[in-house]
Amino acid sequence: QVQLVESGGGLVQAGGSLRLSCAARTSTFSIYAVAWYRQAPGKQRELVAAISERGSTNYAETVKGRFTISRDNAKNTVYLQMNSLIPEDTAVYSCNAGTYIGTRYVSYAWWGQGTQVTVSS
């Protein structure tokens, strides 16, 4: 069982930045890959960024160059630094623990409660 708690969401103007945190309540955090997903109203949930247990990362094309995912295993925390935010980034952002099969991130059934990010134009 892995409990995940997100924080750091809020309201920001276009062009601004936010940093999201995903804190894991487990002693085995370092063995899991972790991903950030987002879901906007009326849209399907999409994978935003993922990081392997060894620190390899991958990003959705829509956020490449603007978002950075990182992890601090000593703090059992994964971060999502979001820069140059645009209104289309508005969504509920959730973190997930999982694994990689080859280069593909695969979700386990452990999710945080989500944090709202709203970008005003």
mmCIF file of N, CA and C in Angstrom:
data_model
loop_
_atom_site.group_PDB
_atom_site.id
_atom_site.type_symbol
_atom_site.label_atom_id
_atom_site.label_comp_id
_atom_site.label_asym_id
_atom_site.label_seq_id
_atom_site.Cartn_x
_atom_site.Cartn_y
_atom_site.Cartn_z
ATOM 1 N N GLN A 1 0.843 -1.192 0.000
ATOM 2 C CA GLN A 1 0.000 0.000 0.000
ATOM 3 C C GLN A 1 0.880 1.244 0.000
ATOM 4 N N VAL A 2 0.601 2.160 -0.929
ATOM 5 C CA VAL A 2 1.339 3.409 -1.029
ATOM 6 C C VAL A 2 0.341 4.553 -0.945
ATOM 7 N N GLN A 3 0.509 5.407 0.045
ATOM 8 C CA GLN A 3 -0.345 6.591 0.162
ATOM 9 C C GLN A 3 0.388 7.790 -0.418
ATOM 10 N N LEU A 4 -0.302 8.545 -1.265
ATOM 11 C CA LEU A 4 0.283 9.690 -1.948
ATOM 12 C C LEU A 4 -0.519 10.942 -1.620
ATOM 13 N N VAL A 5 0.177 12.027 -1.319
ATOM 14 C CA VAL A 5 -0.484 13.278 -0.978
ATOM 15 C C VAL A 5 0.121 14.402 -1.814
ATOM 16 N N GLU A 6 -0.735 15.029 -2.646
ATOM 17 C CA GLU A 6 -0.268 16.128 -3.486
ATOM 18 C C GLU A 6 -0.479 17.472 -2.786
ATOM 19 N N SER A 7 0.344 18.430 -3.149
ATOM 20 C CA SER A 7 0.182 19.801 -2.674
ATOM 21 C C SER A 7 0.818 20.744 -3.683
ATOM 22 N N GLY A 8 0.514 22.033 -3.539
ATOM 23 C CA GLY A 8 1.165 23.041 -4.364
ATOM 24 C C GLY A 8 0.327 23.637 -5.471
ATOM 25 N N GLY A 9 -0.887 23.138 -5.649
ATOM 26 C CA GLY A 9 -1.731 23.712 -6.682
ATOM 27 C C GLY A 9 -2.214 25.100 -6.301
ATOM 28 N N GLY A 10 -2.892 25.747 -7.247
ATOM 29 C CA GLY A 10 -3.427 27.075 -6.975
ATOM 30 C C GLY A 10 -3.794 27.803 -8.244
ATOM 31 N N LEU A 11 -4.019 29.107 -8.091
ATOM 32 C CA LEU A 11 -4.378 29.972 -9.201
ATOM 33 C C LEU A 11 -3.166 30.806 -9.591
ATOM 34 N N VAL A 12 -2.850 30.823 -10.869
ATOM 35 C CA VAL A 12 -1.689 31.578 -11.342
ATOM 36 C C VAL A 12 -2.027 32.189 -12.693
ATOM 37 N N GLN A 13 -1.414 33.320 -12.987
ATOM 38 C CA GLN A 13 -1.627 33.950 -14.291
ATOM 39 C C GLN A 13 -0.797 33.245 -15.352
ATOM 40 N N ALA A 14 -1.252 33.352 -16.583
ATOM 41 C CA ALA A 14 -0.499 32.788 -17.702
ATOM 42 C C ALA A 14 0.925 33.345 -17.701
ATOM 43 N N GLY A 15 1.870 32.441 -17.946
ATOM 44 C CA GLY A 15 3.274 32.819 -17.907
ATOM 45 C C GLY A 15 3.926 32.573 -16.565
ATOM 46 N N GLY A 16 3.122 32.299 -15.557
ATOM 47 C CA GLY A 16 3.632 32.071 -14.220
ATOM 48 C C GLY A 16 4.108 30.641 -13.996
ATOM 49 N N SER A 17 4.487 30.367 -12.748
ATOM 50 C CA SER A 17 5.041 29.061 -12.381
ATOM 51 C C SER A 17 4.385 28.531 -11.114
ATOM 52 N N LEU A 18 4.367 27.225 -11.009
ATOM 53 C CA LEU A 18 3.950 26.534 -9.791
ATOM 54 C C LEU A 18 4.830 25.304 -9.626
ATOM 55 N N ARG A 19 4.995 24.883 -8.398
ATOM 56 C CA ARG A 19 5.673 23.607 -8.138
ATOM 57 C C ARG A 19 4.744 22.721 -7.320
ATOM 58 N N LEU A 20 4.438 21.573 -7.883
ATOM 59 C CA LEU A 20 3.616 20.580 -7.199
ATOM 60 C C LEU A 20 4.510 19.578 -6.487
ATOM 61 N N SER A 21 4.018 19.093 -5.357
ATOM 62 C CA SER A 21 4.731 18.069 -4.598
ATOM 63 C C SER A 21 3.832 16.860 -4.422
ATOM 64 N N CYS A 22 4.444 15.692 -4.458
ATOM 65 C CA CYS A 22 3.741 14.430 -4.222
ATOM 66 C C CYS A 22 4.537 13.699 -3.144
ATOM 67 N N ALA A 23 3.989 13.689 -1.938
ATOM 68 C CA ALA A 23 4.663 13.037 -0.811
ATOM 69 C C ALA A 23 4.101 11.638 -0.626
ATOM 70 N N ALA A 24 4.999 10.667 -0.534
ATOM 71 C CA ALA A 24 4.597 9.273 -0.388
ATOM 72 C C ALA A 24 4.773 8.819 1.045
ATOM 73 N N ARG A 25 3.752 8.176 1.567
ATOM 74 C CA ARG A 25 3.822 7.636 2.932
ATOM 75 C C ARG A 25 4.100 6.143 2.838
ATOM 76 N N THR A 26 5.337 5.841 2.545
ATOM 77 C CA THR A 26 5.785 4.459 2.462
ATOM 78 C C THR A 26 7.295 4.435 2.617
ATOM 79 N N SER A 27 7.797 3.350 3.185
ATOM 80 C CA SER A 27 9.238 3.241 3.361
ATOM 81 C C SER A 27 9.931 2.703 2.120
ATOM 82 N N THR A 28 9.125 2.281 1.127
ATOM 83 C CA THR A 28 9.694 1.672 -0.082
ATOM 84 C C THR A 28 9.527 2.563 -1.303
ATOM 85 N N PHE A 29 9.407 3.851 -1.089
ATOM 86 C CA PHE A 29 9.139 4.792 -2.179
ATOM 87 C C PHE A 29 10.155 4.689 -3.302
ATOM 88 N N SER A 30 11.422 4.480 -2.958
ATOM 89 C CA SER A 30 12.480 4.536 -3.967
ATOM 90 C C SER A 30 12.389 3.434 -5.010
ATOM 91 N N ILE A 31 11.604 2.394 -4.762
ATOM 92 C CA ILE A 31 11.523 1.298 -5.728
ATOM 93 C C ILE A 31 10.455 1.536 -6.787
ATOM 94 N N TYR A 32 9.678 2.614 -6.640
ATOM 95 C CA TYR A 32 8.587 2.871 -7.565
ATOM 96 C C TYR A 32 8.918 3.985 -8.541
ATOM 97 N N ALA A 33 8.432 3.819 -9.766
ATOM 98 C CA ALA A 33 8.354 4.962 -10.660
ATOM 99 C C ALA A 33 7.137 5.785 -10.241
ATOM 100 N N VAL A 34 7.149 7.061 -10.580
ATOM 101 C CA VAL A 34 6.049 7.950 -10.205
ATOM 102 C C VAL A 34 5.693 8.832 -11.394
ATOM 103 N N ALA A 35 4.426 9.089 -11.545
ATOM 104 C CA ALA A 35 3.980 9.924 -12.654
ATOM 105 C C ALA A 35 2.987 10.967 -12.174
ATOM 106 N N TRP A 36 2.959 12.075 -12.910
ATOM 107 C CA TRP A 36 1.913 13.082 -12.737
ATOM 108 C C TRP A 36 0.952 12.962 -13.908
ATOM 109 N N TYR A 37 -0.336 12.934 -13.590
ATOM 110 C CA TYR A 37 -1.400 12.967 -14.577
ATOM 111 C C TYR A 37 -2.215 14.238 -14.349
ATOM 112 N N ARG A 38 -2.991 14.603 -15.362
ATOM 113 C CA ARG A 38 -3.925 15.706 -15.179
ATOM 114 C C ARG A 38 -5.228 15.404 -15.912
ATOM 115 N N GLN A 39 -6.293 15.986 -15.399
ATOM 116 C CA GLN A 39 -7.592 15.833 -16.040
ATOM 117 C C GLN A 39 -8.324 17.160 -15.992
ATOM 118 N N ALA A 40 -8.627 17.667 -17.167
ATOM 119 C CA ALA A 40 -9.395 18.901 -17.284
ATOM 120 C C ALA A 40 -10.872 18.542 -17.429
ATOM 121 N N PRO A 41 -11.774 19.452 -17.091
ATOM 122 C CA PRO A 41 -13.217 19.166 -17.202
ATOM 123 C C PRO A 41 -13.593 18.736 -18.618
ATOM 124 N N GLY A 42 -14.307 17.626 -18.699
ATOM 125 C CA GLY A 42 -14.773 17.140 -19.995
ATOM 126 C C GLY A 42 -13.719 16.454 -20.831
ATOM 127 N N LYS A 43 -12.526 16.276 -20.278
ATOM 128 C CA LYS A 43 -11.445 15.640 -21.040
ATOM 129 C C LYS A 43 -10.965 14.385 -20.334
ATOM 130 N N GLN A 44 -10.289 13.537 -21.094
ATOM 131 C CA GLN A 44 -9.718 12.319 -20.510
ATOM 132 C C GLN A 44 -8.464 12.660 -19.715
ATOM 133 N N ARG A 45 -8.182 11.838 -18.729
ATOM 134 C CA ARG A 45 -6.958 11.997 -17.959
ATOM 135 C C ARG A 45 -5.764 11.716 -18.868
ATOM 136 N N GLU A 46 -4.719 12.541 -18.745
ATOM 137 C CA GLU A 46 -3.541 12.346 -19.577
ATOM 138 C C GLU A 46 -2.287 12.323 -18.713
ATOM 139 N N LEU A 47 -1.316 11.547 -19.172
ATOM 140 C CA LEU A 47 -0.019 11.485 -18.513
ATOM 141 C C LEU A 47 0.760 12.750 -18.850
ATOM 142 N N VAL A 48 1.247 13.433 -17.824
ATOM 143 C CA VAL A 48 1.991 14.681 -18.026
ATOM 144 C C VAL A 48 3.495 14.422 -18.003
ATOM 145 N N ALA A 49 3.942 13.694 -16.976
ATOM 146 C CA ALA A 49 5.371 13.427 -16.825
ATOM 147 C C ALA A 49 5.544 12.227 -15.918
ATOM 148 N N ALA A 50 6.633 11.498 -16.123
ATOM 149 C CA ALA A 50 6.922 10.330 -15.296
ATOM 150 C C ALA A 50 8.416 10.265 -15.028
ATOM 151 N N ILE A 51 8.762 9.661 -13.909
ATOM 152 C CA ILE A 51 10.159 9.505 -13.543
ATOM 153 C C ILE A 51 10.362 8.088 -13.010
ATOM 154 N N SER A 52 11.411 7.436 -13.490
ATOM 155 C CA SER A 52 11.682 6.076 -13.058
ATOM 156 C C SER A 52 12.346 6.087 -11.685
ATOM 157 N N GLU A 53 12.510 4.889 -11.125
ATOM 158 C CA GLU A 53 13.162 4.792 -9.823
ATOM 159 C C GLU A 53 14.614 5.222 -9.890
ATOM 160 N N ARG A 54 15.204 5.190 -11.093
ATOM 161 C CA ARG A 54 16.594 5.609 -11.258
ATOM 162 C C ARG A 54 16.715 7.052 -11.743
ATOM 163 N N GLY A 55 15.565 7.717 -11.966
ATOM 164 C CA GLY A 55 15.603 9.123 -12.330
ATOM 165 C C GLY A 55 15.434 9.446 -13.796
ATOM 166 N N SER A 56 15.210 8.447 -14.648
ATOM 167 C CA SER A 56 14.921 8.724 -16.053
ATOM 168 C C SER A 56 13.537 9.340 -16.160
ATOM 169 N N THR A 57 13.389 10.266 -17.090
ATOM 170 C CA THR A 57 12.127 11.000 -17.187
ATOM 171 C C THR A 57 11.548 10.952 -18.595
ATOM 172 N N ASN A 58 10.251 11.135 -18.695
ATOM 173 C CA ASN A 58 9.609 11.368 -19.978
ATOM 174 C C ASN A 58 8.412 12.300 -19.775
ATOM 175 N N TYR A 59 8.071 13.021 -20.841
ATOM 176 C CA TYR A 59 7.077 14.080 -20.770
ATOM 177 C C TYR A 59 6.096 13.996 -21.930
ATOM 178 N N ALA A 60 4.890 14.495 -21.686
ATOM 179 C CA ALA A 60 3.951 14.699 -22.773
ATOM 180 C C ALA A 60 4.491 15.812 -23.670
ATOM 181 N N GLU A 61 4.203 15.705 -24.956
ATOM 182 C CA GLU A 61 4.697 16.713 -25.897
ATOM 183 C C GLU A 61 4.219 18.112 -25.540
ATOM 184 N N THR A 62 3.031 18.197 -24.968
ATOM 185 C CA THR A 62 2.435 19.505 -24.676
ATOM 186 C C THR A 62 3.142 20.253 -23.543
ATOM 187 N N VAL A 63 3.974 19.545 -22.756
ATOM 188 C CA VAL A 63 4.624 20.206 -21.626
ATOM 189 C C VAL A 63 6.152 20.183 -21.726
ATOM 190 N N LYS A 64 6.690 19.520 -22.737
ATOM 191 C CA LYS A 64 8.143 19.459 -22.888
ATOM 192 C C LYS A 64 8.748 20.853 -22.962
ATOM 193 N N GLY A 65 9.816 21.034 -22.211
ATOM 194 C CA GLY A 65 10.486 22.330 -22.198
ATOM 195 C C GLY A 65 9.900 23.306 -21.198
ATOM 196 N N ARG A 66 8.727 22.995 -20.648
ATOM 197 C CA ARG A 66 8.087 23.875 -19.668
ATOM 198 C C ARG A 66 8.007 23.227 -18.285
ATOM 199 N N PHE A 67 7.791 21.919 -18.241
ATOM 200 C CA PHE A 67 7.633 21.204 -16.975
ATOM 201 C C PHE A 67 8.869 20.345 -16.714
ATOM 202 N N THR A 68 9.200 20.184 -15.434
ATOM 203 C CA THR A 68 10.304 19.326 -15.033
ATOM 204 C C THR A 68 9.871 18.467 -13.856
ATOM 205 N N ILE A 69 10.019 17.159 -13.999
ATOM 206 C CA ILE A 69 9.722 16.232 -12.914
ATOM 207 C C ILE A 69 11.035 15.830 -12.259
ATOM 208 N N SER A 70 11.015 15.719 -10.934
ATOM 209 C CA SER A 70 12.212 15.315 -10.197
ATOM 210 C C SER A 70 11.772 14.565 -8.953
ATOM 211 N N ARG A 71 12.726 13.902 -8.314
ATOM 212 C CA ARG A 71 12.394 13.161 -7.102
ATOM 213 C C ARG A 71 13.496 13.304 -6.080
ATOM 214 N N ASP A 72 13.101 13.257 -4.818
ATOM 215 C CA ASP A 72 14.027 13.268 -3.690
ATOM 216 C C ASP A 72 13.657 12.060 -2.839
ATOM 217 N N ASN A 73 14.368 10.952 -3.029
ATOM 218 C CA ASN A 73 14.024 9.711 -2.321
ATOM 219 C C ASN A 73 14.227 9.843 -0.813
ATOM 220 N N ALA A 74 15.142 10.694 -0.401
ATOM 221 C CA ALA A 74 15.360 10.882 1.038
ATOM 222 C C ALA A 74 14.134 11.505 1.700
ATOM 223 N N LYS A 75 13.373 12.270 0.918
ATOM 224 C CA LYS A 75 12.159 12.914 1.435
ATOM 225 C C LYS A 75 10.891 12.207 0.961
ATOM 226 N N ASN A 76 11.056 11.100 0.233
ATOM 227 C CA ASN A 76 9.890 10.367 -0.286
ATOM 228 C C ASN A 76 8.961 11.291 -1.064
ATOM 229 N N THR A 77 9.531 12.145 -1.883
ATOM 230 C CA THR A 77 8.735 13.164 -2.572
ATOM 231 C C THR A 77 9.140 13.282 -4.038
ATOM 232 N N VAL A 78 8.134 13.468 -4.873
ATOM 233 C CA VAL A 78 8.337 13.776 -6.291
ATOM 234 C C VAL A 78 7.763 15.164 -6.544
ATOM 235 N N TYR A 79 8.462 15.934 -7.362
ATOM 236 C CA TYR A 79 8.056 17.299 -7.660
ATOM 237 C C TYR A 79 7.714 17.454 -9.138
ATOM 238 N N LEU A 80 6.853 18.413 -9.414
ATOM 239 C CA LEU A 80 6.593 18.809 -10.792
ATOM 240 C C LEU A 80 6.712 20.333 -10.853
ATOM 241 N N GLN A 81 7.819 20.798 -11.410
ATOM 242 C CA GLN A 81 8.022 22.230 -11.601
ATOM 243 C C GLN A 81 7.376 22.625 -12.913
ATOM 244 N N MET A 82 6.441 23.559 -12.849
ATOM 245 C CA MET A 82 5.686 23.971 -14.032
ATOM 246 C C MET A 82 5.959 25.440 -14.313
ATOM 247 N N ASN A 83 6.581 25.714 -15.443
ATOM 248 C CA ASN A 83 6.905 27.076 -15.851
ATOM 249 C C ASN A 83 6.144 27.445 -17.121
ATOM 250 N N SER A 84 6.090 28.734 -17.401
ATOM 251 C CA SER A 84 5.427 29.229 -18.616
ATOM 252 C C SER A 84 4.028 28.642 -18.758
ATOM 253 N N LEU A 85 3.290 28.695 -17.682
ATOM 254 C CA LEU A 85 1.958 28.075 -17.676
ATOM 255 C C LEU A 85 1.014 28.803 -18.635
ATOM 256 N N ILE A 86 0.146 28.028 -19.245
ATOM 257 C CA ILE A 86 -0.865 28.533 -20.174
ATOM 258 C C ILE A 86 -2.237 28.076 -19.692
ATOM 259 N N PRO A 87 -3.298 28.758 -20.116
ATOM 260 C CA PRO A 87 -4.639 28.363 -19.647
ATOM 261 C C PRO A 87 -4.972 26.897 -19.916
ATOM 262 N N GLU A 88 -4.418 26.342 -20.992
ATOM 263 C CA GLU A 88 -4.684 24.935 -21.321
ATOM 264 C C GLU A 88 -4.088 23.964 -20.308
ATOM 265 N N ASP A 89 -3.245 24.459 -19.400
ATOM 266 C CA ASP A 89 -2.690 23.613 -18.342
ATOM 267 C C ASP A 89 -3.654 23.478 -17.165
ATOM 268 N N THR A 90 -4.757 24.212 -17.184
ATOM 269 C CA THR A 90 -5.741 24.134 -16.103
ATOM 270 C C THR A 90 -6.332 22.732 -16.009
ATOM 271 N N ALA A 91 -6.240 22.134 -14.818
ATOM 272 C CA ALA A 91 -6.700 20.759 -14.619
ATOM 273 C C ALA A 91 -6.496 20.384 -13.154
ATOM 274 N N VAL A 92 -7.030 19.229 -12.789
ATOM 275 C CA VAL A 92 -6.675 18.593 -11.526
ATOM 276 C C VAL A 92 -5.469 17.691 -11.794
ATOM 277 N N TYR A 93 -4.413 17.916 -11.049
ATOM 278 C CA TYR A 93 -3.175 17.156 -11.210
ATOM 279 C C TYR A 93 -3.089 16.116 -10.088
ATOM 280 N N SER A 94 -2.808 14.865 -10.484
ATOM 281 C CA SER A 94 -2.712 13.772 -9.525
ATOM 282 C C SER A 94 -1.416 13.014 -9.737
ATOM 283 N N CYS A 95 -0.851 12.505 -8.657
ATOM 284 C CA CYS A 95 0.336 11.669 -8.814
ATOM 285 C C CYS A 95 -0.032 10.205 -8.609
ATOM 286 N N ASN A 96 0.803 9.359 -9.178
ATOM 287 C CA ASN A 96 0.529 7.925 -9.216
ATOM 288 C C ASN A 96 1.846 7.180 -9.067
ATOM 289 N N ALA A 97 1.832 6.067 -8.354
ATOM 290 C CA ALA A 97 3.002 5.201 -8.251
ATOM 291 C C ALA A 97 2.839 4.058 -9.238
ATOM 292 N N GLY A 98 3.924 3.690 -9.891
ATOM 293 C CA GLY A 98 3.835 2.632 -10.880
ATOM 294 C C GLY A 98 5.190 2.054 -11.202
ATOM 295 N N THR A 99 5.329 1.617 -12.454
ATOM 296 C CA THR A 99 6.579 1.014 -12.893
ATOM 297 C C THR A 99 6.747 1.274 -14.392
ATOM 298 N N TYR A 100 7.920 0.961 -14.889
ATOM 299 C CA TYR A 100 8.151 1.022 -16.328
ATOM 300 C C TYR A 100 8.242 -0.387 -16.886
ATOM 301 N N ILE A 101 7.590 -0.591 -18.006
ATOM 302 C CA ILE A 101 7.782 -1.805 -18.800
ATOM 303 C C ILE A 101 8.415 -1.342 -20.102
ATOM 304 N N GLY A 102 9.690 -1.598 -20.240
ATOM 305 C CA GLY A 102 10.427 -1.005 -21.351
ATOM 306 C C GLY A 102 10.476 0.498 -21.152
ATOM 307 N N THR A 103 9.991 1.254 -22.127
ATOM 308 C CA THR A 103 9.968 2.711 -22.011
ATOM 309 C C THR A 103 8.587 3.237 -21.659
ATOM 310 N N ARG A 104 7.670 2.321 -21.387
ATOM 311 C CA ARG A 104 6.280 2.725 -21.146
ATOM 312 C C ARG A 104 5.984 2.716 -19.655
ATOM 313 N N TYR A 105 5.419 3.844 -19.164
ATOM 314 C CA TYR A 105 5.010 3.918 -17.767
ATOM 315 C C TYR A 105 3.689 3.174 -17.584
ATOM 316 N N VAL A 106 3.623 2.355 -16.547
ATOM 317 C CA VAL A 106 2.416 1.587 -16.250
ATOM 318 C C VAL A 106 1.974 1.927 -14.832
ATOM 319 N N SER A 107 0.719 2.341 -14.701
ATOM 320 C CA SER A 107 0.204 2.763 -13.397
ATOM 321 C C SER A 107 -0.135 1.579 -12.509
ATOM 322 N N TYR A 108 0.173 1.718 -11.231
ATOM 323 C CA TYR A 108 -0.424 0.874 -10.212
ATOM 324 C C TYR A 108 -1.667 1.595 -9.718
ATOM 325 N N ALA A 109 -2.384 0.956 -8.824
ATOM 326 C CA ALA A 109 -3.676 1.509 -8.396
ATOM 327 C C ALA A 109 -3.549 2.437 -7.199
ATOM 328 N N TRP A 110 -2.408 3.158 -7.098
ATOM 329 C CA TRP A 110 -2.230 4.068 -5.974
ATOM 330 C C TRP A 110 -2.200 5.493 -6.483
ATOM 331 N N TRP A 111 -3.184 6.271 -6.057
ATOM 332 C CA TRP A 111 -3.328 7.656 -6.500
ATOM 333 C C TRP A 111 -3.442 8.588 -5.310
ATOM 334 N N GLY A 112 -2.981 9.829 -5.509
ATOM 335 C CA GLY A 112 -3.268 10.859 -4.541
ATOM 336 C C GLY A 112 -4.661 11.413 -4.778
ATOM 337 N N GLN A 113 -5.034 12.395 -3.957
ATOM 338 C CA GLN A 113 -6.386 12.959 -4.045
ATOM 339 C C GLN A 113 -6.495 14.028 -5.123
ATOM 340 N N GLY A 114 -5.367 14.509 -5.604
ATOM 341 C CA GLY A 114 -5.366 15.521 -6.657
ATOM 342 C C GLY A 114 -5.266 16.933 -6.108
ATOM 343 N N THR A 115 -4.706 17.819 -6.921
ATOM 344 C CA THR A 115 -4.614 19.227 -6.555
ATOM 345 C C THR A 115 -4.978 20.066 -7.777
ATOM 346 N N GLN A 116 -5.782 21.091 -7.571
ATOM 347 C CA GLN A 116 -6.293 21.907 -8.675
ATOM 348 C C GLN A 116 -5.259 22.945 -9.090
ATOM 349 N N VAL A 117 -5.018 23.016 -10.393
ATOM 350 C CA VAL A 117 -4.189 24.069 -10.975
ATOM 351 C C VAL A 117 -5.062 24.863 -11.937
ATOM 352 N N THR A 118 -5.146 26.155 -11.719
ATOM 353 C CA THR A 118 -5.939 27.026 -12.582
ATOM 354 C C THR A 118 -5.044 28.142 -13.116
ATOM 355 N N VAL A 119 -5.000 28.262 -14.437
ATOM 356 C CA VAL A 119 -4.165 29.273 -15.081
ATOM 357 C C VAL A 119 -5.094 30.279 -15.759
ATOM 358 N N SER A 120 -5.034 31.507 -15.331
ATOM 359 C CA SER A 120 -5.891 32.539 -15.903
ATOM 360 C C SER A 120 -5.174 33.254 -17.041
ATOM 361 N N SER A 121 -5.963 33.681 -18.008
ATOM 362 C CA SER A 121 -5.381 34.360 -19.180
ATOM 363 C C SER A 121 -5.275 35.859 -18.957
#
